[in-house]
CSV table of N, CA, C and O in Angstrom, one decimal:
chain,number,residue,atom,x,y,z
A,849,MET,N,-95.6,-61.4,-9.0
A,849,MET,CA,-96.6,-61.1,-10.0
A,849,MET,C,-96.1,-61.4,-11.4
A,849,MET,O,-95.0,-61.1,-11.7
A,850,ASP,N,-97.0,-61.8,-12.3
A,850,ASP,CA,-96.6,-62.0,-13.7
A,850,ASP,C,-96.8,-60.6,-14.4
A,850,ASP,O,-97.3,-59.7,-13.9
A,851,ILE,N,-96.3,-60.6,-15.6
A,851,ILE,CA,-96.3,-59.3,-16.4
A,851,ILE,C,-97.7,-58.8,-16.6
A,851,ILE,O,-97.9,-57.6,-16.5
A,852,GLN,N,-98.6,-59.6,-16.9
A,852,GLN,CA,-100.0,-59.1,-17.1
A,852,GLN,C,-100.6,-58.5,-15.8
A,852,GLN,O,-101.3,-57.5,-15.9
A,853,ALA,N,-100.3,-59.1,-14.7
A,853,ALA,CA,-100.8,-58.6,-13.4
A,853,ALA,C,-100.1,-57.2,-13.2
A,853,ALA,O,-100.8,-56.3,-12.7
A,854,GLU,N,-98.9,-57.1,-13.5
A,854,GLU,CA,-98.2,-55.8,-13.3
A,854,GLU,C,-98.8,-54.8,-14.2
A,854,GLU,O,-99.0,-53.6,-13.8
A,855,ILE,N,-99.1,-55.1,-15.5
A,855,ILE,CA,-99.7,-54.2,-16.4
A,855,ILE,C,-101.1,-53.8,-15.9
A,855,ILE,O,-101.4,-52.6,-16.0
A,856,ASN,N,-101.8,-54.7,-15.4
A,856,ASN,CA,-103.2,-54.4,-14.9
A,856,ASN,C,-103.1,-53.4,-13.7
A,856,ASN,O,-103.9,-52.5,-13.6
A,857,TRP,N,-102.1,-53.7,-12.8
A,857,TRP,CA,-101.9,-52.8,-11.7
A,857,TRP,C,-101.6,-51.4,-12.2
A,857,TRP,O,-102.1,-50.4,-11.7
A,858,ILE,N,-100.7,-51.3,-13.1
A,858,ILE,CA,-100.3,-50.0,-13.7
A,858,ILE,C,-101.5,-49.3,-14.3
A,858,ILE,O,-101.7,-48.1,-14.1
A,859,HIS,N,-102.3,-50.0,-15.0
A,859,HIS,CA,-103.5,-49.4,-15.6
A,859,HIS,C,-104.4,-48.8,-14.5
A,859,HIS,O,-104.9,-47.7,-14.7
A,860,GLN,N,-104.6,-49.6,-13.5
A,860,GLN,CA,-105.5,-49.1,-12.4
A,860,GLN,C,-104.9,-47.8,-11.7
A,860,GLN,O,-105.6,-46.9,-11.4
A,861,GLU,N,-103.6,-47.8,-11.5
A,861,GLU,CA,-103.0,-46.6,-10.9
A,861,GLU,C,-103.0,-45.4,-11.8
A,861,GLU,O,-103.3,-44.3,-11.3
A,862,ILE,N,-102.8,-45.6,-13.1
A,862,ILE,CA,-102.9,-44.5,-14.0
A,862,ILE,C,-104.3,-43.9,-14.1
A,862,ILE,O,-104.4,-42.7,-14.2
A,863,ASP,N,-105.3,-44.8,-14.0
A,863,ASP,CA,-106.7,-44.3,-14.0
A,863,ASP,C,-107.0,-43.3,-12.8
A,863,ASP,O,-107.9,-42.5,-12.9
A,864,LYS,N,-106.2,-43.4,-11.7
A,864,LYS,CA,-106.4,-42.6,-10.5
A,864,LYS,C,-105.7,-41.2,-10.7
A,864,LYS,O,-106.0,-40.3,-9.9
A,865,VAL,N,-104.7,-41.1,-11.6
A,865,VAL,CA,-103.9,-39.9,-11.7
A,865,VAL,C,-104.7,-38.7,-12.2
A,865,VAL,O,-105.5,-38.8,-13.2
A,866,LYS,N,-104.6,-37.6,-11.5
A,866,LYS,CA,-105.3,-36.3,-11.9
A,866,LYS,C,-104.3,-35.2,-12.2
A,866,LYS,O,-104.7,-34.1,-12.7
A,867,ASP,N,-103.0,-35.4,-12.0
A,867,ASP,CA,-102.0,-34.4,-12.2
A,867,ASP,C,-101.5,-34.4,-13.7
A,867,ASP,O,-100.8,-35.3,-14.1
A,868,PRO,N,-101.8,-33.3,-14.4
A,868,PRO,CA,-101.4,-33.2,-15.8
A,868,PRO,C,-99.9,-33.3,-16.0
A,868,PRO,O,-99.4,-33.8,-17.0
A,869,THR,N,-99.1,-32.7,-15.1
A,869,THR,CA,-97.7,-32.7,-15.2
A,869,THR,C,-97.2,-34.2,-15.1
A,869,THR,O,-96.3,-34.6,-15.9
A,870,PHE,N,-97.7,-34.9,-14.2
A,870,PHE,CA,-97.3,-36.4,-14.1
A,870,PHE,C,-97.7,-37.1,-15.4
A,870,PHE,O,-96.9,-37.9,-15.9
A,871,VAL,N,-98.9,-36.8,-15.9
A,871,VAL,CA,-99.3,-37.5,-17.1
A,871,VAL,C,-98.3,-37.2,-18.3
A,871,VAL,O,-97.9,-38.1,-19.0
A,872,GLU,N,-97.9,-35.9,-18.4
A,872,GLU,CA,-96.9,-35.5,-19.4
A,872,GLU,C,-95.6,-36.2,-19.2
A,872,GLU,O,-95.0,-36.7,-20.2
A,873,LYS,N,-95.1,-36.3,-18.0
A,873,LYS,CA,-93.9,-37.0,-17.7
A,873,LYS,C,-94.0,-38.5,-18.1
A,873,LYS,O,-93.1,-39.1,-18.6
A,874,LEU,N,-95.1,-39.1,-17.7
A,874,LEU,CA,-95.3,-40.5,-18.0
A,874,LEU,C,-95.4,-40.7,-19.5
A,874,LEU,O,-94.8,-41.7,-20.0
A,875,LYS,N,-96.0,-39.8,-20.2
A,875,LYS,CA,-96.1,-39.9,-21.7
A,875,LYS,C,-94.7,-39.9,-22.3
A,875,LYS,O,-94.4,-40.7,-23.1
A,876,ARG,N,-93.9,-38.9,-21.8
A,876,ARG,CA,-92.5,-38.8,-22.4
A,876,ARG,C,-91.7,-40.0,-22.0
A,876,ARG,O,-90.9,-40.5,-22.9
A,877,LEU,N,-91.9,-40.6,-20.8
A,877,LEU,CA,-91.2,-41.8,-20.5
A,877,LEU,C,-91.5,-42.9,-21.4
A,877,LEU,O,-90.6,-43.6,-21.9
A,878,LEU,N,-92.8,-43.1,-21.6
A,878,LEU,CA,-93.2,-44.2,-22.5
A,878,LEU,C,-92.7,-44.0,-23.9
A,878,LEU,O,-92.3,-44.9,-24.6
A,879,LEU,N,-92.8,-42.7,-24.4
A,879,LEU,CA,-92.3,-42.5,-25.8
A,879,LEU,C,-90.8,-42.8,-25.9
A,879,LEU,O,-90.4,-43.3,-26.9
A,880,THR,N,-90.0,-42.4,-24.9
A,880,THR,CA,-88.6,-42.6,-25.0
A,880,THR,C,-88.2,-44.1,-24.7
A,880,THR,O,-87.3,-44.6,-25.3
A,881,THR,N,-89.0,-44.7,-23.9
A,881,THR,CA,-88.8,-46.2,-23.7
A,881,THR,C,-89.0,-47.0,-24.9
A,881,THR,O,-88.3,-47.9,-25.2
A,882,ASN,N,-90.0,-46.6,-25.7
A,882,ASN,CA,-90.3,-47.3,-27.0
A,882,ASN,C,-89.2,-47.0,-28.0
A,882,ASN,O,-89.1,-47.7,-29.0
A,883,SER,N,-88.4,-46.0,-27.8
A,883,SER,CA,-87.2,-45.6,-28.6
A,883,SER,C,-87.5,-45.6,-30.1
A,883,SER,O,-86.7,-45.9,-30.9
A,884,SER,N,-88.7,-45.2,-30.5
A,884,SER,CA,-89.0,-45.0,-31.9
A,884,SER,C,-88.6,-43.7,-32.4
A,884,SER,O,-88.4,-42.7,-31.6
A,885,ASN,N,-88.4,-43.5,-33.7
A,885,ASN,CA,-88.1,-42.2,-34.3
A,885,ASN,C,-89.2,-41.2,-34.0
A,885,ASN,O,-89.0,-40.1,-33.8
A,886,GLU,N,-90.4,-41.7,-34.0
A,886,GLU,CA,-91.6,-40.9,-33.7
A,886,GLU,C,-91.5,-40.3,-32.3
A,886,GLU,O,-91.8,-39.1,-32.1
A,887,ALA,N,-91.0,-41.1,-31.4
A,887,ALA,CA,-90.9,-40.6,-30.0
A,887,ALA,C,-89.9,-39.5,-30.0
A,887,ALA,O,-90.1,-38.4,-29.3
A,888,THR,N,-88.8,-39.6,-30.7
A,888,THR,CA,-87.8,-38.6,-30.8
A,888,THR,C,-88.4,-37.3,-31.3
A,888,THR,O,-88.1,-36.2,-30.8
A,889,ASN,N,-89.2,-37.4,-32.4
A,889,ASN,CA,-89.8,-36.3,-33.0
A,889,ASN,C,-90.8,-35.6,-32.0
A,889,ASN,O,-90.9,-34.4,-32.0
A,890,VAL,N,-91.5,-36.4,-31.3
A,890,VAL,CA,-92.5,-35.9,-30.3
A,890,VAL,C,-91.8,-35.1,-29.3
A,890,VAL,O,-92.2,-34.0,-28.9
A,891,ASP,N,-90.7,-35.7,-28.7
A,891,ASP,CA,-90.0,-35.0,-27.7
A,891,ASP,C,-89.4,-33.7,-28.2
A,891,ASP,O,-89.4,-32.6,-27.6
A,892,TYR,N,-88.9,-33.7,-29.5
A,892,TYR,CA,-88.3,-32.5,-30.1
A,892,TYR,C,-89.4,-31.4,-30.2
A,892,TYR,O,-89.2,-30.3,-29.9
A,893,ASN,N,-90.6,-31.8,-30.7
A,893,ASN,CA,-91.7,-30.9,-30.9
A,893,ASN,C,-92.1,-30.3,-29.5
A,893,ASN,O,-92.5,-29.1,-29.4
A,894,ILE,N,-92.2,-31.1,-28.5
A,894,ILE,CA,-92.6,-30.7,-27.2
A,894,ILE,C,-91.6,-29.7,-26.7
A,894,ILE,O,-91.9,-28.6,-26.1
A,895,ASP,N,-90.3,-29.9,-26.9
A,895,ASP,CA,-89.2,-29.0,-26.4
A,895,ASP,C,-89.3,-27.7,-27.2
A,895,ASP,O,-89.2,-26.6,-26.6
A,896,ILE,N,-89.6,-27.7,-28.5
A,896,ILE,CA,-89.8,-26.5,-29.2
A,896,ILE,C,-91.0,-25.7,-28.7
A,896,ILE,O,-90.9,-24.5,-28.6
A,897,GLU,N,-92.1,-26.4,-28.5
A,897,GLU,CA,-93.3,-25.7,-28.0
A,897,GLU,C,-93.0,-25.0,-26.7
A,897,GLU,O,-93.4,-23.9,-26.4
A,898,LYS,N,-92.3,-25.7,-25.8
A,898,LYS,CA,-92.0,-25.1,-24.5
A,898,LYS,C,-91.1,-23.9,-24.6
A,898,LYS,O,-91.2,-22.9,-23.9
A,899,ALA,N,-90.1,-24.0,-25.6
A,899,ALA,CA,-89.2,-22.9,-25.8
A,899,ALA,C,-89.9,-21.7,-26.3
A,899,ALA,O,-89.7,-20.5,-25.9
A,900,LEU,N,-90.9,-21.9,-27.3
A,900,LEU,CA,-91.7,-20.8,-27.8
A,900,LEU,C,-92.5,-20.1,-26.7
A,900,LEU,O,-92.6,-18.9,-26.7
A,901,GLU,N,-93.1,-20.9,-25.9
A,901,GLU,CA,-93.9,-20.4,-24.8
A,901,GLU,C,-93.0,-19.5,-23.9
A,901,GLU,O,-93.4,-18.5,-23.4
A,902,SER,N,-91.8,-20.0,-23.6
A,902,SER,CA,-90.9,-19.3,-22.7
A,902,SER,C,-90.5,-17.9,-23.4
A,902,SER,O,-90.5,-16.9,-22.7
A,903,ILE,N,-90.3,-18.0,-24.7
A,903,ILE,CA,-89.9,-16.7,-25.4
A,903,ILE,C,-91.1,-15.8,-25.3
A,903,ILE,O,-90.9,-14.5,-25.1
A,904,GLN,N,-92.3,-16.2,-25.5
A,904,GLN,CA,-93.5,-15.4,-25.5
A,904,GLN,C,-93.7,-14.7,-24.1
A,904,GLN,O,-94.2,-13.6,-24.0
A,905,LYS,N,-93.2,-15.4,-23.1
A,905,LYS,CA,-93.3,-14.9,-21.7
A,905,LYS,C,-92.1,-13.9,-21.4
A,905,LYS,O,-92.1,-13.4,-20.3
A,906,GLY,N,-91.2,-13.7,-22.4
A,906,GLY,CA,-90.1,-12.8,-22.2
A,906,GLY,C,-88.9,-13.4,-21.6
A,906,GLY,O,-88.0,-12.7,-21.1
A,907,HIS,N,-88.9,-14.8,-21.5
A,907,HIS,CA,-87.8,-15.5,-20.8
A,907,HIS,C,-86.7,-15.8,-21.9
A,907,HIS,O,-86.7,-16.9,-22.4
A,908,PHE,N,-85.9,-14.9,-22.3
A,908,PHE,CA,-84.8,-15.2,-23.2
A,908,PHE,C,-83.7,-14.2,-23.0
A,908,PHE,O,-83.8,-13.2,-22.3
A,909,HIS,N,-82.6,-14.4,-23.7
A,909,HIS,CA,-81.4,-13.6,-23.7
A,909,HIS,C,-81.2,-13.0,-25.1
A,909,HIS,O,-81.4,-13.7,-26.1
A,910,THR,N,-80.7,-11.8,-25.1
A,910,THR,CA,-80.3,-11.2,-26.4
A,910,THR,C,-79.0,-11.9,-26.9
A,910,THR,O,-78.4,-12.6,-26.1
A,911,GLU,N,-78.7,-11.7,-28.1
A,911,GLU,CA,-77.4,-12.4,-28.6
A,911,GLU,C,-76.2,-11.9,-27.8
A,911,GLU,O,-75.3,-12.7,-27.5
A,912,ASP,N,-76.2,-10.6,-27.5
A,912,ASP,CA,-75.0,-10.1,-26.8
A,912,ASP,C,-75.0,-10.7,-25.4
A,912,ASP,O,-73.9,-11.1,-24.9
A,913,GLU,N,-76.1,-10.8,-24.7
A,913,GLU,CA,-76.2,-11.5,-23.4
A,913,GLU,C,-75.7,-12.9,-23.5
A,913,GLU,O,-75.0,-13.4,-22.6
A,914,ALA,N,-76.2,-13.6,-24.5
A,914,ALA,CA,-75.8,-15.0,-24.7
A,914,ALA,C,-74.3,-15.1,-24.9
A,914,ALA,O,-73.6,-16.1,-24.3
A,915,ARG,N,-73.7,-14.2,-25.6
A,915,ARG,CA,-72.2,-14.3,-25.8
A,915,ARG,C,-71.5,-14.1,-24.5
A,915,ARG,O,-70.5,-14.7,-24.2
A,916,GLU,N,-72.0,-13.1,-23.7
A,916,GLU,CA,-71.4,-12.9,-22.4
A,916,GLU,C,-71.5,-14.1,-21.4
A,916,GLU,O,-70.6,-14.4,-20.7
A,917,ILE,N,-72.6,-14.7,-21.5
A,917,ILE,CA,-72.9,-15.9,-20.6
A,917,ILE,C,-71.9,-17.0,-21.1
A,917,ILE,O,-71.3,-17.7,-20.3
A,918,SER,N,-71.8,-17.2,-22.4
A,918,SER,CA,-71.0,-18.3,-22.9
A,918,SER,C,-69.5,-18.1,-22.6
A,918,SER,O,-68.8,-19.1,-22.5
A,919,LYS,N,-69.1,-16.9,-22.5
A,919,LYS,CA,-67.7,-16.6,-22.1
A,919,LYS,C,-67.3,-17.1,-20.7
A,919,LYS,O,-66.2,-17.5,-20.5
A,920,LYS,N,-68.3,-17.2,-19.9
A,920,LYS,CA,-68.1,-17.7,-18.5
A,920,LYS,C,-68.1,-19.2,-18.4
A,920,LYS,O,-67.8,-19.8,-17.3
A,921,TRP,N,-68.6,-19.9,-19.4
A,921,TRP,CA,-68.7,-21.4,-19.4
A,921,TRP,C,-67.3,-22.0,-19.2
A,921,TRP,O,-66.3,-21.6,-19.8
A,922,GLY,N,-67.2,-22.9,-18.3
A,922,GLY,CA,-65.9,-23.6,-18.0
A,922,GLY,C,-65.0,-22.9,-17.0
A,922,GLY,O,-64.0,-23.4,-16.6
A,923,ARG,N,-65.4,-21.7,-16.6
A,923,ARG,CA,-64.7,-20.9,-15.6
A,923,ARG,C,-65.3,-21.1,-14.3
A,923,ARG,O,-66.5,-21.2,-14.1
A,924,LYS,N,-64.4,-21.2,-13.3
A,924,LYS,CA,-64.9,-21.4,-11.9
A,924,LYS,C,-64.6,-20.1,-11.1
A,924,LYS,O,-63.8,-19.3,-11.3
């Protein structure tokens, strides 16, 4: 297949996708593949949004807990 045929096939397959998680992953892949500064900023902002959501759900460690965890790094 030539490149345009490949692109057309990809378009057709994307139109069938209903999974929002897959769409998000594909979006991130395309952003990082384009390697623009904007993509880096978008990824950074997505990571921050996910971290804030996690904190709001109570998924975090106190400073003391984080210190104890970090003491174990590198130990087997």
